Every structure is written in C-alpha cells, then in structure tokens.
Amino acid sequence: MIAAFTRKYKVEYLGEVEPIYRVARLLKDYEAKESIPAFTVKGTDTRSVGNLVSTRERLLEAIGAESEEEAYKRLLEAMENPGKLTWVGDPGDYRVAGKGLKSLPFAKFYEGDGGLYLTAAFIVACWKGVCNASIHRMMLLDEKRAAVRIVPRHLYKLYNDALKEKGRLPVTVVLGVHPAVLLAVSTSPGFGRFELEVASKLMGGLEVFPSPIHGNPVPVGAGAVVEGYLTGERVEEGPFADILLLYDRVRREPVLRAEKVLVSDNDTHVILSGGREHIHLMGFPREAQIWASVSKVVPRVYKVRLTPGGGGWLHAIISIEKNHDGDGKNAILAAFAGHPSLKHVVVVDGDIDPDDPVMVEWAIATRFQADRDLVIIKNARGSTLDPSGGDGFTSKMGLDATVPRKGDPHFERAKLPG
Ligand code: MN
C-alpha cells in the first residue's frame, strides 16, 4: 500500500533504530532529503518509513495533482462528494504480532513527552451506521493497552454513544497506508461522511477488506491492523509535543484495549510530531478550505500558505488578485471563515510570494498602514493549542498588505535589469 507510493522514490534503509529520540532525530535529518528513510524501530516486528509527504512536491504527487490549485479542488470535491469503497474478501498475508502493541513502531520524540507514541495510525469506527476514520496519537501502556488522545469531535461522539449503550466502542487501528489515504483521514468532512470514502474519491477508488473481528473496512495492503475496543477506562495521557512544538498537557484519556495485533510484510509509518509531514497532513486540507473561501470574494487566489513558523496551523499568507480596493479586507474575513483556528493572516498581491518571508515583510513595510489596513477581532473562538489565548478564546488579526490604490506605480518593486 505504502509501496505504491514509495517505489517512485529512493528508499534508504537505515537498519535498527532506538525508539527513544533516535527515530525522531533520523526523521528530522531526512526531512528535506530526496530519499525516504526506512528503518526498523528496535524491538518491533515491522519495517517503518517516514517523511512520505515532508515536501509539498511529494504531497502533490501523493494525490496525483499537477498544481496546488488542482490538489485543493480535488480534495474539496472528495470531501463534498465521497466515493465508494470496493470490498475484497482476501485481506492478504497478516500474522499475529508476537508482542502485541509493542510490536508496533511506538517512539519517544521529545524530551518532555510522557511516553512512547504511535503517531501515524488512524482509527476506524462504525457505530449505528456512521463510520469515521481519524488520526489519533496513542501512548503505549503495555502489550495490550494504549492511551488515545481523542479531541471532542466525531470519534469522540461515537465513543460516548457506544459507551452509554455497550460500555465500549469497537475500533480498528490501521497503520501504514498510502499518504493519500492519510491526507483524506486528516480532513474534516461533516459528521457522517466517512473519510475512507473521501480517500476513495481522491484516489479514484479504494479497495478495503473487512477487519477480522469487527468487520470494519481496512485499506488493502495496510502495514498493521489492530482490532480492539475503546474502553471506559481512562488514564493519564501526555505530555506530548504537538504541531506547534509545545507540550500538550496531561489529560485523562480513553484506553484502547487491543484484542488482536496483526502485522504484514508491508511497511508501517512514523510521523515526526511537529515535523513537515505532520504540518502538511494537518494543514493542507485547511489551506484548501481557505483557498475555497477566499476564492469566493476575490477574482483570483494565487497561493495560500499556512506557514511553518505558525506551525502550519495558526498563520496564513495569502496572495490574491484584487478587483477593487477593499478586497484585501474581505479576503481576511473569508480566510478566518475558511479555517476557524486561524489566528493571524497577511494578504498580499500576486507579485509577492507567500513562501518568501522577506518579500512578505517588504509588502507589510511598503503597502500597509496600521490604522487603515489592520483588522482585529477580539474574543473569537481559536485554537486550544495556542497557550497565549484564554481557554480557546483568541484575538485574531489580519493585515491587508496589498497595494492600497490598485494600479498605483509607486508601489512597484524595482527590478535589476537583465
Ligand atoms: Mn469524521
């Protein structure tokens, strides 16, 4: 499954790697390299890969898009009109892992992390006709148990409903899939829309087999599959350095009880928390939503960037074509509507590259006036990841750094001839 993607690249096998800090260091060192690192986390039963989509080029390649605009459109279309799953009977060659959950590539990434974590696994759950797939970090407790961070979203709702009725939710944990599947399970279509069906639309079809106990759909060729339950037991989970590279606090989170841990010869996957791959998987679907939202209020959106400095989550730079003066401010408002966790946004003209922080600063220096071009919205709902806000409340700020008088030549940047 992963191989369908990695075979297009040079994969460098680095042998056994210690789970504590060494895996994280390796992934960081290979983040911008051409080759994809493969390794065996010491003591585990599978080979792992990482940094599959740590570059934007590989992210576009994963979904076969020629441009970002095409990628945004296809992702939005897949979320809006998901496809169908193709069920196959034969799951392929899986074997029961000798050490249960300890056979999987759990790793400790940062010094303050509370334990060893699985970062690239997603949970498939179906309850009363509603199926959901979403990525959750899992902290290893023992061979049969892991603590799962479940933010109050779709899986949380299924879990609570099932808990009231049956005391537990049947779940299937899947690890090691094509990055297009991971991107799809990182999106947030409405409750009731199944992310694997989003993946199917995005990929032009997705083959799945029924998981051995619950019959949940699992993409064919997945590296590892865990059948289990999210139980009523809660334990302390965390701290864990998340996408903003801040330690998320300790919470009492549900325990996953594994009934069966299956591995195959296919690769599993480790995502470096706070790394480029993490930022791309979480941020790209939000960029798509910002792109769609801003596209409704201005003639053209050239580029949307959730910047690395903003953790790929809190800061956006957007380059646009204006029709009228004032379009820049409408673009700011549309950006906040497209990505509710967005905190600061800078809107620039098409001659400024959002990927070039110096040019963005130059646009702010020469085209922006604070009393005229600054938008501040107080006490809006923001990201709970941002410790400077109060309990999910935040102030949002937008800078309209577009040329204030459209077509005024005084704002043109001089170019060296030749
Ligand atoms: Mn969902």
XYZ file of C-alpha atoms and ligand atoms in Angstrom:
419
model
C 0.000 0.000 0.000
C 2.685 2.459 1.068
C 4.927 0.799 -1.527
C 2.665 2.054 -4.313
C 3.922 5.500 -3.290
C 7.466 4.872 -2.034
C 8.511 2.903 -5.107
C 8.550 6.185 -7.012
C 11.366 7.401 -4.764
C 14.711 6.279 -3.481
C 14.114 4.500 -0.184
C 17.134 4.334 2.102
C 17.088 1.532 4.662
C 18.929 2.595 7.810
C 18.668 -0.584 9.895
C 17.550 -0.790 13.506
C 16.919 2.491 15.292
C 16.322 3.108 19.000
C 12.752 4.240 19.690
C 13.781 6.886 22.211
C 14.861 10.111 20.439
C 16.801 8.346 17.620
C 13.770 7.814 15.380
C 12.819 11.469 15.829
C 16.340 12.659 15.049
C 16.504 10.491 11.934
C 13.186 11.808 10.633
C 14.295 15.398 11.283
C 17.628 14.850 9.496
C 15.896 13.337 6.453
C 13.059 15.867 6.284
C 14.312 17.765 3.258
C 16.328 14.948 1.674
C 15.411 13.359 -1.617
C 15.328 9.834 -0.233
C 12.675 8.391 2.027
C 14.111 6.853 5.197
C 13.157 3.280 6.093
C 14.106 1.720 9.415
C 13.137 -0.847 11.981
C 12.286 0.573 15.365
C 14.295 -1.643 17.722
C 12.211 -4.418 19.202
C 9.316 -4.128 16.765
C 8.016 -6.560 14.157
C 7.693 -4.259 11.155
C 9.775 -2.074 8.897
C 8.755 1.585 9.042
C 9.112 4.536 6.724
C 8.772 8.248 7.401
C 8.641 11.688 5.748
C 6.465 10.388 2.902
C 4.948 13.822 2.365
C 7.502 16.006 4.158
C 7.857 18.071 0.966
C 4.984 19.776 -0.823
C 6.086 18.153 -4.084
C 5.589 14.698 -2.627
C 2.252 15.773 -1.163
C 1.008 16.757 -4.630
C 2.468 13.565 -6.098
C 0.576 11.520 -3.489
C -2.729 12.648 -4.906
C -1.512 12.933 -8.476
C -2.134 16.677 -8.738
C -0.160 18.896 -11.108
C -0.704 22.073 -9.104
C -1.787 23.157 -5.661
C -4.967 24.595 -7.085
C -5.828 21.241 -8.637
C -4.999 19.489 -5.367
C -7.228 21.853 -3.357
C -10.102 21.418 -5.793
C -9.838 17.626 -5.806
C -9.604 17.433 -2.045
C -12.639 19.692 -1.583
C -14.593 17.762 -4.199
C -13.732 14.464 -2.466
C -14.915 15.860 0.894
C -18.123 17.122 -0.694
C -18.897 14.012 -2.758
C -17.091 11.000 -1.275
C -16.611 7.884 -3.384
C -17.390 4.225 -2.713
C -15.270 1.528 -1.129
C -14.504 -1.639 -3.066
C -14.719 -4.626 -0.729
C -12.407 -7.566 -1.352
C -12.598 -10.824 0.602
C -8.942 -11.678 0.956
C -7.008 -9.456 3.375
C -3.617 -10.785 2.208
C -0.857 -12.122 4.445
C -1.137 -10.980 8.035
C 0.392 -12.645 11.062
C -0.301 -12.166 14.743
C 2.394 -9.901 16.174
C 4.445 -11.566 18.893
C 4.491 -8.714 21.391
C 1.094 -7.196 20.823
C 1.169 -3.412 20.643
C 4.889 -3.463 21.467
C 5.421 -4.956 18.009
C 4.433 -1.601 16.502
C 6.723 1.416 15.991
C 5.982 3.437 19.122
C 8.651 6.086 19.695
C 9.503 8.871 22.125
C 10.085 12.055 20.148
C 10.835 14.951 22.515
C 12.427 15.066 25.946
C 9.256 16.146 27.720
C 6.985 13.582 26.059
C 5.193 11.403 28.584
C 5.926 8.104 26.859
C 6.305 6.221 23.609
C 3.816 7.215 20.942
C 2.331 5.880 17.751
C 1.752 8.896 15.510
C 0.703 7.699 12.057
C -2.138 5.330 12.949
C -5.769 6.078 12.298
C -8.833 4.693 13.984
C -11.757 3.313 12.026
C -15.017 3.094 13.955
C -18.559 2.416 12.798
C -21.460 2.902 15.169
C -25.155 2.831 14.273
C -24.459 3.258 10.580
C -21.987 6.128 10.956
C -18.368 5.382 10.110
C -15.409 7.609 10.903
C -11.667 7.460 10.318
C -9.285 9.864 12.045
C -5.662 10.044 13.182
C -5.027 9.986 16.918
C -1.820 9.855 18.871
C -1.530 6.796 21.083
C 0.682 6.396 24.113
C 1.923 2.879 24.813
C 0.859 1.434 28.178
C 1.598 -2.280 27.727
C 1.264 -5.063 25.153
C -2.500 -4.818 25.171
C -3.238 -1.188 26.022
C -2.559 2.324 24.777
C -3.963 5.703 25.844
C -5.620 7.528 22.947
C -5.971 11.308 22.763
C -9.477 11.911 21.432
C -10.393 15.548 20.870
C -14.152 16.170 21.169
C -15.010 15.589 17.529
C -16.504 12.759 15.503
C -14.788 9.738 17.063
C -15.475 11.216 20.478
C -19.188 11.301 19.724
C -19.237 7.690 18.508
C -17.221 6.672 21.586
C -19.593 8.397 24.007
C -22.710 6.976 22.345
C -21.248 3.458 22.368
C -20.012 3.839 25.942
C -23.514 4.645 27.199
C -25.040 1.677 25.428
C -22.381 -1.054 25.452
C -19.601 0.262 27.657
C -17.080 0.261 24.810
C -16.629 1.136 21.144
C -15.278 -1.484 18.699
C -12.405 0.075 16.762
C -9.840 -0.935 14.173
C -6.461 0.786 14.246
C -4.724 0.959 10.883
C -1.048 1.792 10.343
C 0.951 2.001 7.122
C -1.144 3.240 4.209
C -0.704 5.322 1.076
C -0.258 9.015 2.024
C -3.372 9.968 0.021
C -5.399 7.865 2.476
C -3.696 9.628 5.382
C -4.447 13.020 3.842
C -8.106 12.039 3.457
C -8.360 10.857 7.061
C -6.826 14.194 8.105
C -9.753 16.091 6.587
C -12.887 17.014 8.498
C -15.891 16.413 6.306
C -19.199 16.667 8.164
C -20.255 14.120 10.763
C -21.467 11.015 8.950
C -19.170 11.454 5.986
C -16.630 8.664 6.002
C -13.023 9.744 5.454
C -12.104 6.449 3.755
C -14.758 7.226 1.165
C -13.140 10.649 0.783
C -9.882 8.747 0.149
C -11.625 6.597 -2.436
C -12.815 9.642 -4.359
C -9.400 11.261 -4.111
C -7.602 8.143 -5.343
C -10.089 7.017 -7.955
C -11.176 4.022 -5.879
C -10.059 2.297 -2.681
C -10.009 -1.450 -2.012
C -10.763 -2.499 1.536
C -11.138 -5.794 3.404
C -13.221 -6.455 6.499
C -11.218 -6.374 9.734
C -11.167 -9.856 11.341
C -13.301 -9.175 14.450
C -15.411 -6.084 13.813
C -15.666 -6.186 10.023
C -14.551 -2.547 9.760
C -13.090 -1.555 6.386
C -9.273 -1.645 6.206
C -7.373 -0.447 3.115
C -5.800 -3.412 1.343
C -2.060 -3.613 1.967
C -2.044 -1.787 5.315
C 1.164 -2.447 7.247
C -0.503 -3.269 10.571
C -4.035 -3.710 11.862
C -5.178 -3.705 15.484
C -8.612 -4.954 16.438
C -9.749 -3.668 19.771
C -12.048 -1.509 21.838
C -12.019 1.999 23.183
C -12.995 1.231 26.742
C -14.476 3.245 29.593
C -11.104 3.101 31.331
C -9.247 6.409 31.343
C -5.602 7.000 32.180
C -3.240 9.932 32.130
C -2.010 10.700 28.618
C 0.766 13.184 27.838
C 2.566 15.474 27.898
C 3.175 15.360 24.172
C 4.853 17.942 21.933
C 2.224 18.661 19.280
C 2.195 20.507 15.935
C 3.219 23.883 17.473
C 6.081 22.118 19.304
C 4.506 22.999 22.608
C 3.801 20.321 25.178
C 0.146 19.443 25.267
C -0.853 18.936 28.901
C -1.632 15.665 30.651
C -5.284 14.627 30.405
C -7.259 11.570 31.373
C -7.939 9.880 28.043
C -9.640 6.641 26.959
C -7.731 3.371 26.852
C -7.552 1.284 23.688
C -7.627 -2.412 24.532
C -6.091 -4.492 21.755
C -7.654 -7.899 21.099
C -5.557 -8.760 18.090
C -2.449 -7.112 16.635
C -1.701 -8.096 13.058
C 1.358 -7.184 11.022
C 2.363 -7.874 7.450
C 5.401 -7.511 5.231
C 4.165 -4.078 4.199
C 5.778 -1.032 5.771
C 4.364 0.845 8.731
C 4.798 4.571 9.195
C 6.113 7.029 11.786
C 5.224 10.739 11.624
C 7.549 13.191 13.375
C 5.325 15.281 15.607
C 5.746 18.955 14.719
C 7.669 17.989 11.575
C 6.909 18.917 7.986
C 4.861 15.807 7.281
C 2.664 16.483 10.312
C 2.220 20.108 9.211
C 1.359 19.091 5.649
C -1.187 16.441 6.585
C -2.955 18.671 9.100
C -2.545 21.960 7.292
C -3.124 21.136 3.639
C -6.864 20.402 3.966
C -7.199 23.743 5.817
C -5.300 25.544 3.088
C -7.811 24.078 0.649
C -10.689 25.436 2.709
C -9.078 28.880 2.969
C -8.477 28.809 -0.793
C -12.145 27.979 -1.452
C -13.415 30.587 0.977
C -11.195 33.443 -0.261
C -11.828 32.477 -3.900
C -15.475 33.420 -3.359
C -14.650 37.064 -2.551
C -11.740 37.971 -4.848
C -11.162 37.351 -8.571
C -8.154 35.105 -8.026
C -6.219 33.429 -5.235
C -2.639 32.748 -6.305
C -1.279 30.984 -3.262
C -2.310 30.055 0.270
C 0.323 29.181 2.836
C -0.113 28.018 6.373
C 3.452 28.929 7.249
C 5.962 26.686 9.046
C 6.518 29.424 11.661
C 2.832 29.299 12.519
C 3.061 25.556 12.955
C 1.232 25.096 9.662
C -1.898 25.952 11.598
C -2.155 29.459 13.096
C -0.642 31.735 10.436
C -1.632 32.176 6.797
C -0.139 34.236 4.000
C -2.426 34.588 1.002
C -1.607 36.185 -2.342
C -4.568 37.463 -4.334
C -5.629 39.484 -7.316
C -7.869 42.380 -6.328
C -10.774 43.741 -8.297
C -11.430 46.671 -6.011
C -9.748 48.395 -3.118
C -11.152 46.779 -0.003
C -10.936 43.255 -1.453
C -7.946 42.609 0.796
C -10.073 43.032 3.895
C -12.786 40.762 2.525
C -10.082 38.177 1.873
C -9.043 38.429 5.537
C -12.583 37.772 6.728
C -13.029 34.899 4.279
C -9.757 33.313 5.440
C -10.948 33.305 9.062
C -14.230 31.738 7.956
C -12.389 29.040 5.987
C -10.151 27.944 8.870
C -11.593 28.724 12.311
C -8.292 28.014 14.103
C -6.514 30.694 12.056
C -5.097 33.465 14.227
C -3.030 35.828 12.045
C -3.332 36.327 8.319
C -1.437 38.519 5.882
C -2.944 39.228 2.469
C -0.558 40.281 -0.313
C -0.715 40.932 -4.046
C 0.260 38.440 -6.727
C 3.771 39.899 -7.093
C 4.630 38.788 -3.539
C 5.472 35.130 -2.928
C 3.901 33.897 0.332
C 6.765 31.377 0.589
C 9.288 34.234 0.852
C 9.081 35.799 4.348
C 11.367 38.680 3.314
C 9.066 39.660 0.462
C 6.030 39.377 2.729
C 7.729 41.672 5.244
C 8.608 44.082 2.412
C 4.940 44.196 1.405
C 3.957 44.968 5.001
C 6.682 47.645 5.159
C 5.617 49.441 1.977
C 1.924 48.736 1.399
C 0.414 48.552 4.866
C -0.829 51.226 7.284
C -1.849 50.011 10.724
C -4.707 52.499 11.218
C -6.201 51.663 7.845
C -5.266 48.089 6.931
C -5.372 46.211 10.207
C -8.342 44.058 11.210
C -8.621 42.859 14.808
C -11.357 40.560 16.040
C -11.455 40.167 19.802
C -12.608 37.124 21.759
C -13.191 34.827 18.822
C -13.006 31.065 19.088
C -9.460 29.987 18.345
C -7.111 27.059 18.617
C -6.820 25.429 22.020
C -3.229 24.606 21.033
C -2.248 28.281 21.433
C -1.286 28.935 25.064
C -1.418 32.727 24.660
C -5.189 32.639 24.245
C -7.605 32.100 27.088
C -9.415 28.774 27.148
C -9.950 28.600 23.387
C -10.686 32.318 23.050
C -8.294 34.335 20.967
C -7.814 37.672 19.253
C -7.471 37.396 15.512
C -5.500 39.782 13.377
C -5.484 40.356 9.660
C -3.053 42.561 7.758
C -4.103 43.812 4.364
C -0.673 44.331 2.785
C -1.999 44.696 -0.740
C -1.359 47.865 -2.721
C -3.891 50.337 -1.274
C -4.603 52.054 -4.587
C -4.847 49.420 -7.297
C -2.501 50.109 -10.194
C -0.558 52.905 -8.458
C 3.013 52.561 -9.864
C 4.586 53.956 -6.653
C 4.158 50.533 -5.062
C 6.080 48.553 -7.671
C 9.281 46.895 -6.547
C 12.296 47.848 -8.668
C 13.902 45.054 -10.619
C 17.510 44.760 -11.696
C 17.680 44.712 -15.478
C 18.864 41.603 -17.312
Mn -15.110 12.499 10.658
